[in-house]
Amino acid sequence: MYCKYGSHRVIHPKNTLPQAADKIDNHMVCLDNEMLIDVETLNIDSASFHQIKEACNYDIEAMKSMILSIVQRQGKMQNPVTKSGGMLIGSVREVGKNFHNQNLKKGQKIATLVSLSLTPLFIKTIKAIHIENEQVDIEGQAILFDSGIYAVIPEDLNEHLVLAALDVAGAPAQVKRLSKKDDTVVIIGAAGKSGLLCAYQAKQNVGPKGTVIGVVNEAWQIDVLKALDLCDEILLEDATKPLAVYQKVHDLTAGKLADLTLNVVNVENTEMTTILATKNHGIVYFFSMATSFTKAALGAEGIGKDVTMIIGNGYCQDHANITLDLLRQAPKIKAYFEKKYTSGGPR
Ligand code: NAP
């Protein structure tokens, strides 16, 4: 009996689900309740890609070897350090007879919306690594479990743009739920992929009397935010320096601090920055995969801060449509993303 969550593919340790497993079966035979995908491009999660890039000293061949060895060892592209994955685009090769959607057609282009950290993957060759946008073109195949969600790539948007945006679709969709009219929202890492989408969504929600504050760590990122008409205020500061960021947010808000703080960076040790920037009874949203539960929980307790801390679930209802619609409504962000995520030469 095949499991809808894919536990039938777990090799080790037994009785775990595929995300927690060290090794899963990546034989590319489509079982009754699975979909087999011919993979075109992987979008490696930013925290994972950053770790691989640093570990390989930005050497593309070394990065290829590292990615191949991870997938060979584990049957999936789950970074052993960050434990995170990413997403993929490809085309439907085969649909098992008990897969929940029998209407998919062979060759139809899709993006998976479940993490690569649980997706059986086989890589025959890595064709190219696009270091500037964290996408990896491969020849290979993947399996989607019956419970796995995916989006059919819409015809009006470039598929690599869709891949990039859907990788972080949970973040703007959650911001739509969490931010309210007149709120002050602080975004740590505002010039990144999810940061830009969140900044746009936050402004839609807080309205003209609310304030969106972006924290960035490089001067050129201020220009990006300004060119895209994002963020009412921008702070240039290193997010790994909690007291420095706190002081600037404190001064800018006349001591009131943020109703909602979003953490969308791709580096460690930013938990306390996020918590300190937030007012008592405010909300902290940790989307970053480099977040430590221990540092956040014990750190908040240690400074006596009563905030609601939300783990950035990659899935939230209707997140794909919300995010793709956001791109359609925001032509400047769409154009910026097109330049960044669909570049890298012909594919
Ligand atoms: P991204 O485009 O790389 O953005 C990260 C941003 O953080 C960049 O602008 C980066 O600036 C900035 N940053 C790095 N170090 C900083 C520092 N010390 N101070 C201030 N800013 C700093 O990444 P993304 O794709 O938006 O992803 C953001 C996070 O979400 C990552 O941790 C990723 O792994 C995670 N994620 C989570 C989920 C989920 O389901 N929860 C799904 C996908 C991704 P530089 O360019 O200067 O480094």
Coordinates of C-alpha atoms and ligand atoms in Angstrom, one line a residue:
M1 CA 0.0 0.0 0.0
Y2 CA 1.5 3.3 -1.0
C3 CA 1.3 6.3 1.4
K4 CA -0.1 9.6 0.2
Y5 CA 2.7 11.4 2.1
G6 CA 5.4 9.3 0.4
S7 CA 6.5 7.2 3.5
H8 CA 6.7 4.2 1.2
R9 CA 9.8 5.8 -0.4
V10 CA 11.6 6.3 3.0
I11 CA 14.7 4.1 3.3
H12 CA 16.3 5.4 6.5
P13 CA 15.3 5.9 9.3
K14 CA 12.2 3.8 9.1
N15 CA 8.9 5.2 10.4
T16 CA 9.8 8.8 9.3
L17 CA 8.2 10.9 6.7
P18 CA 10.3 11.8 3.6
Q19 CA 11.3 15.3 4.8
A20 CA 12.8 14.0 8.0
A21 CA 14.4 11.0 6.4
D22 CA 18.2 10.8 5.7
K23 CA 17.6 8.7 2.6
I24 CA 14.7 8.2 0.3
D25 CA 14.2 5.9 -2.7
N26 CA 14.8 7.9 -5.9
H27 CA 14.1 5.2 -8.4
M28 CA 12.3 7.0 -11.2
V29 CA 9.4 4.5 -11.7
C30 CA 6.0 6.1 -11.3
L31 CA 4.0 4.2 -8.6
D32 CA 0.2 4.2 -8.6
N33 CA -0.3 7.3 -6.4
E34 CA 2.6 9.4 -7.8
M35 CA 3.4 11.8 -10.6
L36 CA 6.7 11.4 -12.5
I37 CA 8.2 14.7 -13.7
D38 CA 10.9 15.5 -16.3
V39 CA 12.8 18.2 -14.4
E40 CA 14.1 21.3 -16.2
T41 CA 15.3 23.6 -13.4
L42 CA 15.8 23.5 -9.7
N43 CA 15.4 26.6 -7.6
I44 CA 17.6 25.9 -4.6
D45 CA 16.4 27.5 -1.4
S46 CA 18.4 30.7 -0.7
A47 CA 19.8 29.6 2.7
S48 CA 20.9 26.3 1.2
F49 CA 22.4 27.9 -2.0
H50 CA 24.2 30.5 0.2
Q51 CA 25.7 27.7 2.3
I52 CA 26.8 25.7 -0.8
K53 CA 28.2 28.7 -2.5
E54 CA 30.3 29.6 0.5
A55 CA 31.4 26.0 1.2
C56 CA 32.6 25.8 -2.5
N57 CA 34.2 29.2 -2.5
Y58 CA 31.9 30.2 -5.5
D59 CA 33.5 27.5 -7.7
I60 CA 30.8 26.3 -10.1
E61 CA 32.3 22.9 -10.7
A62 CA 32.7 22.3 -6.9
M63 CA 29.1 23.4 -6.5
K64 CA 27.9 20.9 -9.1
S65 CA 29.8 18.1 -7.4
M66 CA 28.4 19.0 -4.0
I67 CA 24.8 19.1 -5.3
L68 CA 25.3 15.8 -7.2
S69 CA 26.7 14.1 -4.1
I70 CA 23.9 15.3 -1.9
V71 CA 21.3 13.9 -4.3
Q72 CA 23.2 10.6 -4.8
R73 CA 23.5 10.1 -1.0
Q74 CA 20.0 11.1 0.0
G75 CA 17.8 10.7 -3.0
K76 CA 16.7 14.3 -2.6
M77 CA 18.2 17.8 -2.7
Q78 CA 18.1 18.5 1.0
N79 CA 21.1 20.6 2.2
P80 CA 22.6 18.6 5.1
V81 CA 23.5 21.8 6.9
T82 CA 20.4 24.1 6.5
K83 CA 18.1 21.1 6.0
S84 CA 16.2 23.2 3.4
G85 CA 15.4 22.3 -0.2
G86 CA 13.8 24.6 -2.8
M87 CA 11.4 23.8 -5.7
L88 CA 11.5 22.7 -9.3
I89 CA 9.9 23.2 -12.7
G90 CA 9.5 20.5 -15.3
S91 CA 6.9 18.7 -17.3
V92 CA 4.5 15.9 -16.5
R93 CA 5.9 12.6 -17.8
E94 CA 3.5 10.1 -16.2
V95 CA 0.6 10.1 -13.7
G96 CA -0.1 7.0 -11.6
K97 CA -3.6 5.5 -11.8
N98 CA -4.4 6.5 -8.2
F99 CA -2.9 10.0 -8.3
H100 CA -5.5 12.5 -7.2
N101 CA -5.6 14.4 -10.5
Q102 CA -6.0 12.3 -13.6
N103 CA -6.6 15.4 -15.9
L104 CA -3.0 16.4 -16.1
K105 CA -1.6 15.9 -19.6
K106 CA 1.8 14.5 -20.5
G107 CA 4.2 17.4 -21.3
Q108 CA 2.2 19.9 -19.3
K109 CA 4.6 22.4 -17.5
I110 CA 4.3 22.5 -13.8
A111 CA 6.1 23.9 -10.7
T112 CA 6.1 21.8 -7.6
L113 CA 5.0 23.6 -4.4
V114 CA 6.5 21.1 -2.0
S115 CA 10.1 21.3 -0.9
L116 CA 13.0 19.6 -2.6
S117 CA 13.9 18.4 0.9
L118 CA 11.2 15.7 0.6
T119 CA 11.0 15.2 -3.2
P120 CA 12.6 12.1 -4.7
L121 CA 15.0 13.4 -7.3
F122 CA 17.4 11.8 -9.8
I123 CA 20.0 14.0 -11.6
K124 CA 21.6 12.7 -14.7
T125 CA 23.6 15.8 -15.4
I126 CA 23.8 19.4 -14.2
K127 CA 23.7 21.6 -17.3
A128 CA 24.2 24.9 -15.7
I129 CA 24.3 26.7 -12.3
H130 CA 23.0 30.2 -12.4
I131 CA 24.9 31.6 -9.4
E132 CA 23.2 35.0 -9.8
N133 CA 19.7 33.7 -9.3
E134 CA 20.1 30.3 -7.4
Q135 CA 18.6 28.2 -10.3
V136 CA 20.2 25.0 -11.5
D137 CA 19.3 23.6 -14.9
I138 CA 19.5 19.8 -15.0
E139 CA 18.6 16.7 -16.9
G140 CA 16.8 14.5 -14.5
Q141 CA 13.5 13.4 -13.0
A142 CA 11.5 13.8 -9.8
I143 CA 8.5 12.2 -8.1
L144 CA 5.5 14.1 -6.6
F145 CA 3.6 12.3 -4.0
D146 CA -0.2 12.2 -3.9
S147 CA -0.3 14.8 -1.2
G148 CA 2.1 17.0 -3.1
I149 CA 0.9 20.4 -4.3
Y150 CA 1.9 22.0 -7.6
A151 CA 0.9 24.8 -9.9
V152 CA 0.4 24.6 -13.6
I153 CA 2.7 27.3 -15.1
P154 CA 0.4 30.0 -16.5
E155 CA 0.9 31.1 -20.1
D156 CA 1.3 34.8 -19.4
L157 CA 4.4 34.5 -17.2
N158 CA 7.9 33.2 -17.9
E159 CA 8.4 29.8 -16.3
H160 CA 11.7 30.8 -14.5
L161 CA 10.0 33.9 -13.1
V162 CA 7.2 31.7 -11.9
L163 CA 9.7 29.2 -10.3
A164 CA 11.5 32.1 -8.5
A165 CA 8.3 33.6 -7.2
L166 CA 6.6 30.4 -6.1
D167 CA 9.6 29.4 -4.1
V168 CA 8.7 32.0 -1.6
A169 CA 5.0 32.2 -2.2
G170 CA 4.2 31.5 1.4
A171 CA 5.7 34.8 2.6
P172 CA 3.6 37.4 0.8
A173 CA 0.5 35.3 1.2
Q174 CA 1.1 35.2 5.0
V175 CA 1.7 39.0 5.0
K176 CA -1.7 39.4 3.4
R177 CA -3.1 37.7 6.5
L178 CA -1.0 39.1 9.2
S179 CA -0.6 42.9 8.4
K180 CA -3.5 45.3 9.1
K181 CA -4.5 48.8 8.2
D182 CA -2.2 51.5 9.8
D183 CA 0.3 48.9 11.1
T184 CA 4.1 49.4 11.2
V185 CA 5.7 46.5 9.5
V186 CA 9.5 45.9 9.6
I187 CA 11.1 43.7 7.0
I188 CA 14.5 42.3 7.7
G189 CA 16.2 41.5 4.4
A190 CA 13.7 43.7 2.4
A191 CA 15.7 43.7 -0.9
G192 CA 15.7 40.0 -1.3
K193 CA 13.2 38.0 -3.4
S194 CA 10.7 37.4 -0.6
G195 CA 11.5 40.8 0.9
L196 CA 10.3 42.7 -2.2
L197 CA 7.1 40.7 -2.5
C198 CA 6.4 41.1 1.2
A199 CA 7.1 44.9 1.1
Y200 CA 4.6 45.3 -1.7
Q201 CA 1.9 43.2 0.0
A202 CA 2.5 44.9 3.3
K203 CA 1.9 48.3 1.8
Q204 CA -1.3 47.2 0.2
N205 CA -2.5 46.1 3.7
V206 CA -1.3 48.9 6.0
G207 CA -2.4 51.6 3.6
P208 CA -1.2 55.3 3.4
K209 CA -1.2 55.8 7.2
G210 CA 0.7 52.6 7.9
T211 CA 4.5 52.4 7.6
V212 CA 6.6 49.7 6.0
I213 CA 10.3 49.8 7.1
G214 CA 12.9 47.8 5.1
V215 CA 16.2 46.8 6.7
V216 CA 18.9 46.1 4.1
N217 CA 22.6 45.4 4.5
E218 CA 24.0 47.0 1.3
A219 CA 23.7 50.5 -0.1
W220 CA 22.7 49.4 -3.6
Q221 CA 19.7 47.7 -2.1
I222 CA 18.4 51.1 -1.0
D223 CA 18.4 52.1 -4.7
V224 CA 16.5 48.9 -5.6
L225 CA 13.8 49.5 -3.1
K226 CA 13.4 53.2 -4.1
A227 CA 13.3 52.3 -7.8
L228 CA 10.6 49.8 -7.1
D229 CA 8.6 52.3 -5.0
L230 CA 8.8 49.9 -2.0
C231 CA 9.1 50.8 1.7
D232 CA 8.2 54.1 3.3
E233 CA 11.5 54.0 5.3
I234 CA 14.8 52.1 4.6
L235 CA 17.4 51.3 7.2
L236 CA 20.9 50.3 6.2
E237 CA 22.2 47.9 8.9
D238 CA 23.5 44.4 9.4
A239 CA 20.7 42.2 10.6
T240 CA 23.1 40.1 12.7
K241 CA 23.6 43.2 15.0
P242 CA 20.4 43.2 17.1
L243 CA 21.1 46.3 19.2
A244 CA 22.1 48.5 16.2
V245 CA 18.9 47.6 14.3
Y246 CA 16.8 47.9 17.4
Q247 CA 18.1 51.5 18.0
K248 CA 17.3 52.6 14.5
V249 CA 13.8 51.1 14.5
H250 CA 13.2 52.6 18.0
D251 CA 14.2 56.0 16.8
L252 CA 12.2 55.9 13.6
T253 CA 9.0 54.8 15.3
A254 CA 9.4 57.1 18.4
G255 CA 9.9 54.0 20.6
K256 CA 6.7 52.3 19.4
L257 CA 8.4 49.6 17.4
A258 CA 6.8 47.3 14.9
D259 CA 3.3 45.6 15.0
L260 CA 4.7 43.0 12.7
T261 CA 8.3 42.1 11.9
L262 CA 9.2 39.8 9.0
N263 CA 12.5 37.9 8.9
V264 CA 13.4 37.1 5.2
V265 CA 17.2 36.9 5.4
N266 CA 19.3 33.9 4.4
V267 CA 21.8 34.1 7.2
E268 CA 22.0 32.9 10.8
N269 CA 21.9 34.9 14.0
T270 CA 19.1 37.4 13.2
E271 CA 16.5 36.1 15.6
M272 CA 17.0 38.7 18.3
T273 CA 17.1 41.5 15.8
T274 CA 13.6 40.5 14.7
I275 CA 12.3 40.1 18.2
L276 CA 13.8 43.4 19.5
A277 CA 12.3 45.4 16.6
T278 CA 8.8 44.2 17.5
K279 CA 6.5 45.8 20.2
N280 CA 5.1 43.8 23.1
H281 CA 2.1 41.7 21.8
G282 CA 3.3 42.2 18.3
I283 CA 3.9 39.5 15.7
V284 CA 7.2 38.1 14.6
Y285 CA 7.2 36.1 11.3
F286 CA 10.3 33.9 10.8
F287 CA 10.3 32.9 7.1
S288 CA 14.1 32.5 7.0
M289 CA 15.4 28.9 6.9
A290 CA 18.4 30.0 8.9
T291 CA 16.1 30.6 12.0
S292 CA 16.9 28.8 15.2
F293 CA 13.9 27.9 17.3
T294 CA 16.1 27.7 20.4
K295 CA 17.6 31.1 19.8
A296 CA 14.2 32.7 19.2
A297 CA 12.4 31.1 22.1
L298 CA 15.1 31.4 24.7
G299 CA 16.1 34.8 23.4
A300 CA 12.6 36.3 23.6
E301 CA 12.2 34.9 27.1
G302 CA 15.6 36.3 28.1
I303 CA 14.6 39.9 27.3
G304 CA 11.0 39.5 28.6
K305 CA 9.4 40.1 25.2
D306 CA 5.8 38.9 24.8
V307 CA 5.5 38.5 21.1
T308 CA 3.7 35.9 19.0
M309 CA 6.2 34.1 16.9
I310 CA 5.1 32.4 13.7
I311 CA 7.1 29.8 11.8
G312 CA 7.0 30.6 8.1
N313 CA 5.0 27.7 6.8
G314 CA 6.0 27.5 3.1
Y315 CA 2.3 26.7 2.3
C316 CA -0.6 28.9 3.0
Q317 CA -4.0 28.6 1.2
D318 CA -4.0 30.0 -2.3
H319 CA -0.4 31.2 -1.9
A320 CA 0.5 30.5 -5.5
N321 CA -2.4 32.6 -7.0
I322 CA -1.8 35.4 -4.5
T323 CA 1.9 35.6 -5.4
L324 CA 1.5 35.4 -9.2
D325 CA -1.3 38.0 -9.0
L326 CA 1.0 40.2 -7.0
L327 CA 3.5 40.1 -9.9
R328 CA 0.8 40.9 -12.4
Q329 CA -0.3 43.9 -10.3
A330 CA 3.2 45.2 -9.7
P331 CA 4.8 45.7 -13.1
K332 CA 8.0 47.2 -11.7
I333 CA 8.7 44.1 -9.5
K334 CA 7.8 41.8 -12.3
A335 CA 10.2 43.5 -14.6
Y336 CA 13.0 43.4 -11.9
F337 CA 12.3 39.7 -11.3
E338 CA 12.3 39.0 -15.0
K339 CA 15.7 40.6 -15.4
K340 CA 17.1 38.8 -12.4
Y341 CA 15.5 35.3 -12.6
T342 CA 15.1 34.7 -16.3
S343 CA 18.6 35.8 -17.3
G344 CA 21.6 33.6 -17.6
G345 CA 21.5 33.0 -21.4
P346 CA 19.3 30.8 -23.4
R347 CA 18.1 27.6 -21.7
Ligands
NAP1 P1 17.2 36.2 -1.0 O1 16.5 36.7 -2.2 O2 18.6 35.7 -1.0 O3 17.0 37.4 0.1 C1 17.7 37.4 1.3 C2 18.1 38.8 1.7 O4 18.7 38.9 3.0 C3 19.1 39.4 0.7 O5 18.7 40.7 0.2 C4 20.3 39.5 1.5 O6 21.3 40.5 1.1 C5 19.8 39.8 2.9 N1 20.7 39.6 3.9 C6 21.7 38.7 4.1 N2 22.4 38.9 5.1 C7 21.9 40.0 5.7 C8 22.3 40.8 6.9 N3 23.3 40.4 7.7 N4 21.6 41.9 7.2 C9 20.5 42.3 6.4 N5 20.2 41.6 5.3 C10 20.8 40.5 4.9 O7 16.3 35.0 -0.3 P2 14.8 34.6 -0.5 O8 14.7 33.7 -1.6 O9 13.9 35.8 -0.4 O10 14.6 33.8 0.9 C11 14.6 34.4 2.1 C12 14.7 33.4 3.2 O11 13.5 32.6 3.2 C13 15.8 32.4 3.1 O12 16.3 32.1 4.4 C14 15.2 31.2 2.5 O13 15.9 30.0 2.8 C15 13.8 31.2 3.2 N6 12.8 30.4 2.5 C16 11.8 29.9 3.4 C17 10.8 29.2 2.9 C18 9.7 28.7 3.8 O14 9.0 27.9 3.4 N7 9.7 29.2 5.1 C19 10.6 29.0 1.5 C20 11.6 29.6 0.7 C21 12.7 30.3 1.2 P3 22.6 40.1 0.3 O15 22.1 39.8 -1.1 O16 23.4 41.3 0.4 O17 23.2 38.9 0.9

